[in-house]
């Protein structure tokens, strides 16, 4: 039987990887401009890290984690998200001792045992960014503006920013109780998951995609009416900063997140184009997480965006790099000249292809077309002896007599048309 990849794990083939690189490069450029440095952490951590950070009663920990016992009888887990590992490293290496304000970004694969469908896979990729050590809502606004800038610069105008506040350990319990009494009266309409979550994680019902639960929660109390004065002021300031920087957003008071560590500001970039896989990026403040993991009482805020969903939204735009020049030969000593010219041009940064197989001139020309080379040159005895050749621009057939040197070809192919 032929071997195939594991279900929900995808290959990214060369004709798609250009799009991925474009996404990654755009993110790196924007994040680095904002003062973020890359951190690379392992794809596997001790299981306990995720139980303690994401929360035992969340979907991720309850049913989506790839957890194994290794040969040393330790329970390990393939990371389902990035923040926990980044904060573990921040604490372990005492980065806060140098400077409690750290601006970190990461990218790489994440793993969740979910039902695969369009935009939802078992191995998927995230790019995320985190700021530690800042209570000021200015940090929230900078993070949101950076996310907005990313989508604008990558050319996607459709995902819209939604924000909410989830309060803090001081004000959330009262809201939780109010929501529970509301849900108690509608218990019959809730799905089995939400019935089970009623005690452990009732807020999650607001995010449930089952139609009965969506209906049952119409008119549910809003967290925003329960915010304590500190959380209320914080949320107003975030909004004021967003208004000051003309960043478009809307408030979605039903937005909750599937991870327990969030406090105060939470947000999503939402699209209508991927069915129920509507969130392309999501994040929020996690003021209690670092101390919960054994570090100092330092706040944090961050987000993660899903590369697969961004790649789907970018659609089939061309991101492959095409050759500048195809060198065809007549198959004699001219192949050596062509080879040396190709090597010289490659070293100087020109993208060159040539025939590998000693094929006929006609089939070499077919290959030049297939590779979509911008220019093509045929090198034969005459060209070798004169040191000049007619280089053809493939788009319109225009031929230019050019010196067969690195400098001569470079001048031609680098000239704006
Ligand atoms: P969803 O509600 O779609 O399950 P989530 O709330 O679980 O998303 P987060 O944990 O906040 O998502 O992760 C941030 C981003 O990572 C999401 O907005 C999405 O773009 C992406 N993402 C999450 N899970 C998957 C997955 N299984 N496959 C592909 N992308 C994913
Ligand atoms: Mg999920």
Coordinates of C-alpha atoms and ligand atoms in Angstrom, one line a residue:
X1 CA 0.0 0.0 0.0
X2 CA 1.3 3.5 -0.9
X3 CA 2.4 5.6 2.0
X4 CA 0.5 8.8 2.6
X5 CA 0.8 11.6 5.1
X6 CA -1.0 11.4 8.5
X7 CA -4.6 12.7 8.3
X8 CA -4.8 16.4 8.9
X9 CA -1.1 16.9 8.2
X10 CA -0.4 18.7 4.9
X11 CA 2.5 19.1 2.5
X12 CA 3.1 22.6 1.3
X13 CA 4.3 22.1 -2.3
X14 CA 6.6 24.5 -4.2
X15 CA 3.8 26.2 -6.1
X16 CA 2.2 27.1 -2.8
X17 CA 5.3 27.9 -0.7
X18 CA 5.9 31.2 -2.5
X19 CA 2.6 32.4 -1.0
X20 CA 3.7 31.2 2.5
X21 CA 7.0 32.9 2.2
X22 CA 5.3 36.2 1.2
X23 CA 3.1 35.9 4.3
X24 CA 6.0 35.2 6.6
X25 CA 8.2 37.9 5.1
X26 CA 5.4 40.5 5.4
X27 CA 4.9 39.5 9.1
X28 CA 8.6 39.6 9.9
X29 CA 9.0 43.0 8.3
X30 CA 6.1 44.6 10.2
X31 CA 6.9 42.9 13.5
X32 CA 10.6 43.9 13.4
X33 CA 9.6 47.4 12.4
X34 CA 7.6 47.5 15.7
X35 CA 10.6 46.3 17.7
X36 CA 9.7 42.6 18.0
X37 CA 12.5 40.0 18.0
X38 CA 12.1 36.3 17.0
X39 CA 12.1 33.6 19.6
X40 CA 12.3 29.9 18.6
X41 CA 11.0 27.5 21.1
X42 CA 10.5 23.7 20.9
X43 CA 7.5 22.1 19.2
X44 CA 7.1 19.8 22.2
X45 CA 6.7 20.7 25.9
X46 CA 5.8 19.0 29.2
X47 CA 2.1 18.3 29.2
X48 CA 1.7 20.2 32.5
X49 CA 2.7 23.5 30.8
X50 CA -0.5 23.5 28.7
X51 CA -2.8 22.2 31.4
X52 CA -1.6 25.0 33.7
X53 CA -1.7 27.8 31.1
X54 CA -4.5 27.0 28.6
X55 CA -6.7 25.5 31.4
X56 CA -7.9 21.9 32.1
X57 CA -11.5 22.6 31.2
X58 CA -10.9 24.0 27.7
X59 CA -11.5 22.2 24.4
X60 CA -7.8 22.3 23.6
X61 CA -6.8 20.5 26.8
X62 CA -9.8 18.3 27.1
X63 CA -9.8 16.8 23.6
X64 CA -7.5 18.4 21.1
X65 CA -3.9 17.8 22.4
X66 CA -1.4 15.4 21.0
X67 CA -0.2 14.0 24.3
X68 CA 2.2 11.0 24.5
X69 CA 4.2 9.2 27.2
X70 CA 7.8 9.1 26.0
X71 CA 10.2 6.2 26.6
X72 CA 11.2 7.8 29.9
X73 CA 7.5 7.7 31.1
X74 CA 7.2 11.5 30.9
X75 CA 4.0 13.0 29.6
X76 CA 4.8 15.3 26.7
X77 CA 2.6 17.3 24.3
X78 CA 3.0 18.7 20.8
X79 CA 2.3 22.4 21.3
X80 CA -1.3 23.3 20.4
X81 CA -0.4 27.0 20.5
X82 CA 2.7 29.3 21.0
X83 CA 2.2 31.6 24.0
X84 CA 2.6 29.0 26.7
X85 CA 6.0 27.8 25.4
X86 CA 7.2 31.4 24.8
X87 CA 6.3 32.4 28.3
X88 CA 7.9 29.2 29.7
X89 CA 11.1 30.3 28.0
X90 CA 10.7 33.9 29.1
X91 CA 10.6 32.7 32.7
X92 CA 13.1 29.9 32.4
X93 CA 15.8 32.1 31.0
X94 CA 14.9 35.0 33.2
X95 CA 14.5 37.4 30.3
X96 CA 12.5 39.7 32.6
X97 CA 15.6 40.3 34.7
X98 CA 17.3 42.1 31.7
X99 CA 14.1 43.9 30.9
X100 CA 10.5 43.1 31.9
X101 CA 9.3 44.6 28.6
X102 CA 10.0 42.0 26.0
X103 CA 8.6 42.1 22.5
X104 CA 8.8 38.6 21.0
X105 CA 7.4 36.9 17.9
X106 CA 7.4 33.3 16.7
X107 CA 6.3 31.2 13.8
X108 CA 5.9 27.5 13.3
X109 CA 3.7 24.5 13.3
X110 CA 1.0 23.8 16.0
X111 CA -0.8 20.6 16.6
X112 CA -4.5 20.0 17.6
X113 CA -6.5 16.8 17.1
X114 CA -9.5 18.3 15.4
X115 CA -11.8 17.2 12.7
X116 CA -10.0 18.2 9.5
X117 CA -11.9 20.5 7.1
X118 CA -11.1 23.6 5.0
X119 CA -9.1 26.0 7.1
X120 CA -8.9 23.5 10.0
X121 CA -6.1 20.9 10.2
X122 CA -4.3 18.8 12.7
X123 CA -0.9 20.3 12.0
X124 CA -1.3 24.0 11.2
X125 CA 1.0 27.0 11.4
X126 CA 0.8 30.2 13.4
X127 CA 2.7 33.5 13.5
X128 CA 2.3 35.1 16.8
X129 CA 3.6 38.1 18.7
X130 CA 3.7 38.9 22.5
X131 CA 4.5 42.0 24.6
X132 CA 5.3 41.4 28.2
X133 CA 5.6 43.9 31.1
X134 CA 3.2 46.6 29.9
X135 CA -0.1 47.3 31.8
X136 CA -0.7 50.5 29.7
X137 CA -3.5 50.1 27.1
X138 CA -1.1 51.7 24.7
X139 CA 0.4 48.3 24.3
X140 CA -3.0 46.8 23.4
X141 CA -3.5 49.4 20.8
X142 CA 0.0 48.9 19.3
X143 CA -0.6 45.2 19.0
X144 CA -4.0 45.8 17.3
X145 CA -2.5 48.3 15.0
X146 CA 0.3 46.0 14.1
X147 CA -2.2 43.3 13.2
X148 CA -4.3 45.7 11.2
X149 CA -1.1 46.8 9.3
X150 CA -0.2 43.2 8.6
X151 CA -3.6 42.6 6.8
X152 CA -3.4 45.9 5.0
X153 CA 0.1 45.4 3.7
X154 CA -0.5 41.8 2.7
X155 CA -3.4 43.1 0.6
X156 CA -6.3 41.6 2.5
X157 CA -9.0 44.2 3.3
X158 CA -11.8 41.9 4.3
X159 CA -10.9 40.5 7.7
X160 CA -12.4 42.9 10.3
X161 CA -11.1 43.6 13.8
X162 CA -13.5 42.7 16.6
X163 CA -12.6 43.5 20.2
X164 CA -14.0 42.7 23.6
X165 CA -13.0 42.7 27.3
X166 CA -13.2 39.6 29.4
X167 CA -12.6 41.5 32.7
X168 CA -10.3 40.2 35.4
X169 CA -10.4 37.7 38.3
X170 CA -12.1 40.5 40.3
X171 CA -15.1 41.2 38.0
X172 CA -15.4 38.0 35.9
X173 CA -16.9 35.7 38.7
X174 CA -20.0 37.9 39.0
X175 CA -20.5 37.8 35.2
X176 CA -20.0 34.0 35.2
X177 CA -22.7 33.6 37.8
X178 CA -25.1 35.9 35.9
X179 CA -24.5 33.9 32.7
X180 CA -25.0 30.6 34.5
X181 CA -28.4 31.7 35.8
X182 CA -29.3 32.8 32.3
X183 CA -28.2 29.5 30.8
X184 CA -29.8 27.4 33.6
X185 CA -33.2 28.4 32.3
X186 CA -32.3 27.3 28.8
X187 CA -30.4 24.2 29.6
X188 CA -32.7 22.0 27.5
X189 CA -31.7 23.9 24.3
X190 CA -27.9 23.5 24.9
X191 CA -25.7 20.9 23.2
X192 CA -24.1 18.1 25.2
X193 CA -20.7 19.9 25.2
X194 CA -22.3 23.1 26.6
X195 CA -24.3 21.2 29.2
X196 CA -21.0 19.7 30.4
X197 CA -19.2 23.0 30.3
X198 CA -22.0 24.7 32.2
X199 CA -20.1 24.3 35.5
X200 CA -16.5 24.3 34.3
X201 CA -16.5 26.9 31.5
X202 CA -19.9 28.5 30.9
X203 CA -18.5 31.4 28.9
X204 CA -17.6 29.0 26.1
X205 CA -21.3 28.6 25.3
X206 CA -21.3 32.1 23.8
X207 CA -18.8 30.8 21.2
X208 CA -20.5 27.5 20.5
X209 CA -21.3 27.0 16.8
X210 CA -24.3 24.6 17.3
X211 CA -27.4 26.4 16.1
X212 CA -29.4 25.5 19.3
X213 CA -26.8 27.1 21.5
X214 CA -26.6 30.2 19.3
X215 CA -30.3 30.6 19.6
X216 CA -30.3 29.9 23.4
X217 CA -27.7 32.6 24.1
X218 CA -29.6 35.5 22.3
X219 CA -30.0 38.2 24.9
X220 CA -27.5 36.7 27.3
X221 CA -25.9 39.1 29.7
X222 CA -22.8 41.0 28.4
X223 CA -19.4 40.9 30.2
X224 CA -19.1 44.6 29.3
X225 CA -21.9 45.4 31.8
X226 CA -20.0 43.7 34.6
X227 CA -16.5 45.2 34.2
X228 CA -14.9 46.6 37.3
X229 CA -13.8 50.2 37.1
X230 CA -10.2 49.3 36.4
X231 CA -11.2 47.0 33.5
X232 CA -13.7 49.5 32.2
X233 CA -11.1 52.3 32.1
X234 CA -8.6 50.0 30.4
X235 CA -11.1 49.1 27.7
X236 CA -12.1 52.7 27.1
X237 CA -8.5 53.7 26.8
X238 CA -7.8 50.9 24.2
X239 CA -10.8 52.2 22.2
X240 CA -9.5 55.8 22.5
X241 CA -6.1 54.8 21.2
X242 CA -7.6 52.9 18.3
X243 CA -9.8 55.9 17.4
X244 CA -6.7 58.2 17.7
X245 CA -4.9 56.0 15.1
X246 CA -8.1 55.7 12.9
X247 CA -8.0 51.9 13.2
X248 CA -11.4 50.4 12.2
X249 CA -12.9 47.9 14.7
X250 CA -16.2 46.8 16.2
X251 CA -17.1 45.6 19.6
X252 CA -18.3 42.0 19.9
X253 CA -19.4 41.5 23.5
X254 CA -20.0 37.8 22.8
X255 CA -16.4 37.0 21.9
X256 CA -14.8 34.6 24.3
X257 CA -11.5 32.7 23.8
X258 CA -10.9 29.0 24.1
X259 CA -7.9 29.5 26.5
X260 CA -8.4 30.3 30.2
X261 CA -5.4 32.7 30.5
X262 CA -7.0 35.7 28.9
X263 CA -8.0 38.8 30.9
X264 CA -9.3 42.2 29.8
X265 CA -8.8 43.0 26.1
X266 CA -9.5 40.1 23.7
X267 CA -9.8 40.3 19.9
X268 CA -10.1 38.5 16.6
X269 CA -9.7 39.3 13.0
X270 CA -12.8 37.8 11.4
X271 CA -13.6 36.8 7.9
X272 CA -16.9 35.8 6.2
X273 CA -15.1 33.9 3.5
X274 CA -14.1 30.7 5.3
X275 CA -17.4 29.3 6.7
X276 CA -17.2 28.6 10.4
X277 CA -13.4 28.9 10.3
X278 CA -14.0 32.6 10.6
X279 CA -11.1 33.7 12.8
X280 CA -7.9 34.3 10.9
X281 CA -6.1 35.8 13.9
X282 CA -6.9 36.0 17.6
X283 CA -5.4 37.1 20.9
X284 CA -5.7 39.1 24.0
X285 CA -4.2 40.2 27.3
X286 CA -3.0 37.6 29.8
X287 CA -2.1 39.5 32.9
X288 CA -2.1 36.4 35.2
X289 CA -0.3 33.9 33.0
X290 CA 3.4 34.6 33.7
X291 CA 2.9 34.4 37.5
X292 CA 0.6 31.4 37.1
X293 CA 3.6 29.6 35.4
X294 CA 5.9 30.4 38.3
X295 CA 7.3 33.7 37.0
X296 CA 7.0 37.2 38.4
X297 CA 3.7 39.2 38.3
X298 CA 4.3 40.6 34.9
X299 CA 1.4 41.2 32.4
X300 CA 1.3 40.3 28.8
X301 CA -0.6 40.7 25.6
X302 CA -0.3 39.0 22.2
X303 CA -2.0 37.2 19.3
X304 CA -1.5 34.4 16.8
X305 CA -2.6 34.2 13.3
X306 CA -3.3 31.1 11.2
X307 CA -1.1 30.8 8.1
X308 CA -3.4 28.3 6.3
X309 CA -6.4 30.6 6.6
X310 CA -4.4 33.6 5.4
X311 CA -3.0 31.6 2.5
X312 CA -6.6 30.5 1.6
X313 CA -7.7 34.2 1.6
X314 CA -4.9 35.2 -0.6
X315 CA -6.3 32.7 -3.1
X316 CA -4.5 31.8 -6.3
X317 CA -2.4 34.9 -6.8
X318 CA 1.0 34.0 -8.3
X319 CA 3.9 34.0 -5.8
X320 CA 6.4 31.8 -7.7
X321 CA 9.6 33.4 -8.8
X322 CA 10.2 33.1 -12.5
X323 CA 13.6 32.8 -14.2
X324 CA 15.0 36.0 -15.8
X325 CA 16.8 34.1 -18.5
X326 CA 16.8 30.7 -20.2
X327 CA 20.0 29.7 -22.0
X328 CA 19.5 27.3 -24.9
X329 CA 22.5 25.8 -26.7
X330 CA 23.3 24.0 -29.9
X331 CA 24.9 21.2 -28.0
X332 CA 28.6 21.6 -28.8
X333 CA 31.4 23.4 -27.0
X334 CA 28.9 26.2 -26.6
X335 CA 27.4 24.2 -23.6
X336 CA 30.6 25.0 -21.6
X337 CA 30.3 28.7 -22.4
X338 CA 26.6 28.6 -21.5
X339 CA 27.4 26.8 -18.2
X340 CA 30.1 29.3 -17.2
X341 CA 27.8 32.2 -18.1
X342 CA 25.0 30.7 -16.1
X343 CA 27.2 30.3 -13.0
X344 CA 28.5 33.9 -13.3
X345 CA 24.9 35.2 -13.6
X346 CA 23.7 33.1 -10.7
X347 CA 26.5 34.5 -8.5
X348 CA 25.5 38.0 -9.5
X349 CA 21.8 37.4 -8.5
X350 CA 20.2 36.8 -12.0
X351 CA 17.8 33.8 -12.0
X352 CA 19.0 31.6 -14.9
X353 CA 17.9 28.2 -16.2
X354 CA 19.5 26.1 -19.0
X355 CA 18.9 22.8 -20.7
X356 CA 20.2 19.8 -18.6
X357 CA 19.6 17.0 -21.1
X358 CA 21.1 18.0 -24.4
X359 CA 17.6 18.2 -26.0
X360 CA 16.7 19.6 -29.5
X361 CA 16.5 23.4 -29.8
X362 CA 12.8 23.1 -30.3
X363 CA 12.3 21.3 -27.0
X364 CA 14.6 23.7 -25.2
X365 CA 12.4 26.6 -26.4
X366 CA 9.3 24.7 -25.2
X367 CA 11.0 24.4 -21.8
X368 CA 11.8 28.1 -21.7
X369 CA 8.1 28.8 -22.3
X370 CA 7.0 26.3 -19.7
X371 CA 9.3 27.9 -17.1
X372 CA 7.9 31.3 -18.1
X373 CA 11.4 32.8 -18.5
X374 CA 11.4 36.5 -19.2
X375 CA 14.3 36.3 -21.7
X376 CA 15.8 33.6 -23.8
X377 CA 19.1 33.4 -25.6
X378 CA 20.5 30.7 -28.0
X379 CA 24.2 30.2 -27.9
X380 CA 25.9 28.4 -30.8
X381 CA 29.2 28.6 -32.6
X382 CA 28.6 32.1 -34.0
X383 CA 27.7 33.5 -30.6
X384 CA 30.8 31.9 -29.0
X385 CA 33.1 33.3 -31.5
X386 CA 31.6 36.8 -31.7
X387 CA 30.9 37.0 -27.9
X388 CA 27.5 38.6 -28.7
X389 CA 24.0 37.2 -29.0
X390 CA 20.4 38.2 -29.8
X391 CA 18.6 38.0 -26.5
X392 CA 14.9 37.6 -26.9
X393 CA 12.2 39.2 -24.7
X394 CA 9.6 36.4 -24.5
X395 CA 6.6 38.7 -23.8
X396 CA 6.8 40.4 -27.3
X397 CA 9.7 38.7 -29.2
X398 CA 11.9 41.8 -29.2
X399 CA 15.5 40.9 -29.8
X400 CA 18.4 42.8 -28.4
X401 CA 22.0 42.4 -29.5
X402 CA 23.9 41.9 -26.3
X403 CA 27.4 41.1 -25.1
X404 CA 27.5 37.5 -23.8
X405 CA 29.0 38.6 -20.5
X406 CA 27.6 38.7 -17.0
X407 CA 27.6 42.6 -17.1
X408 CA 26.0 42.7 -20.6
X409 CA 23.1 40.3 -19.7
X410 CA 22.6 41.9 -16.2
X411 CA 22.2 45.3 -17.8
X412 CA 19.5 43.9 -20.1
X413 CA 17.4 41.8 -17.7
X414 CA 17.6 44.4 -14.9
X415 CA 16.4 47.2 -17.1
X416 CA 12.8 48.2 -16.4
X417 CA 10.7 47.4 -19.5
Ligands
LIG1 P1 -11.4 28.3 16.0 O1 -12.5 29.1 16.7 O2 -11.5 28.5 14.5 O3 -11.3 26.9 16.4 P2 -9.4 29.0 17.9 O4 -10.1 30.0 18.8 O5 -9.3 27.6 18.4 O6 -10.0 29.1 16.4 P3 -6.8 30.1 18.5 O7 -6.4 29.1 19.4 O8 -7.1 31.5 19.0 O9 -8.0 29.6 17.5 O10 -5.6 30.2 17.4 C1 -5.4 31.4 16.6 C2 -5.6 31.2 15.1 O11 -5.0 30.0 14.7 C3 -7.0 31.0 14.6 O12 -7.6 32.3 14.5 C4 -6.8 30.3 13.3 O13 -6.5 31.2 12.3 C5 -5.7 29.4 13.6 N1 -6.1 28.0 13.9 C6 -6.5 27.6 15.1 N2 -6.8 26.2 15.1 C7 -6.5 25.9 13.8 C8 -6.6 24.6 13.0 N3 -6.9 23.5 13.6 N4 -6.2 24.6 11.7 C9 -5.8 25.8 11.1 N5 -5.8 27.0 11.7 C10 -6.1 27.0 13.0
LIG2 MG1 -10.3 25.9 18.0

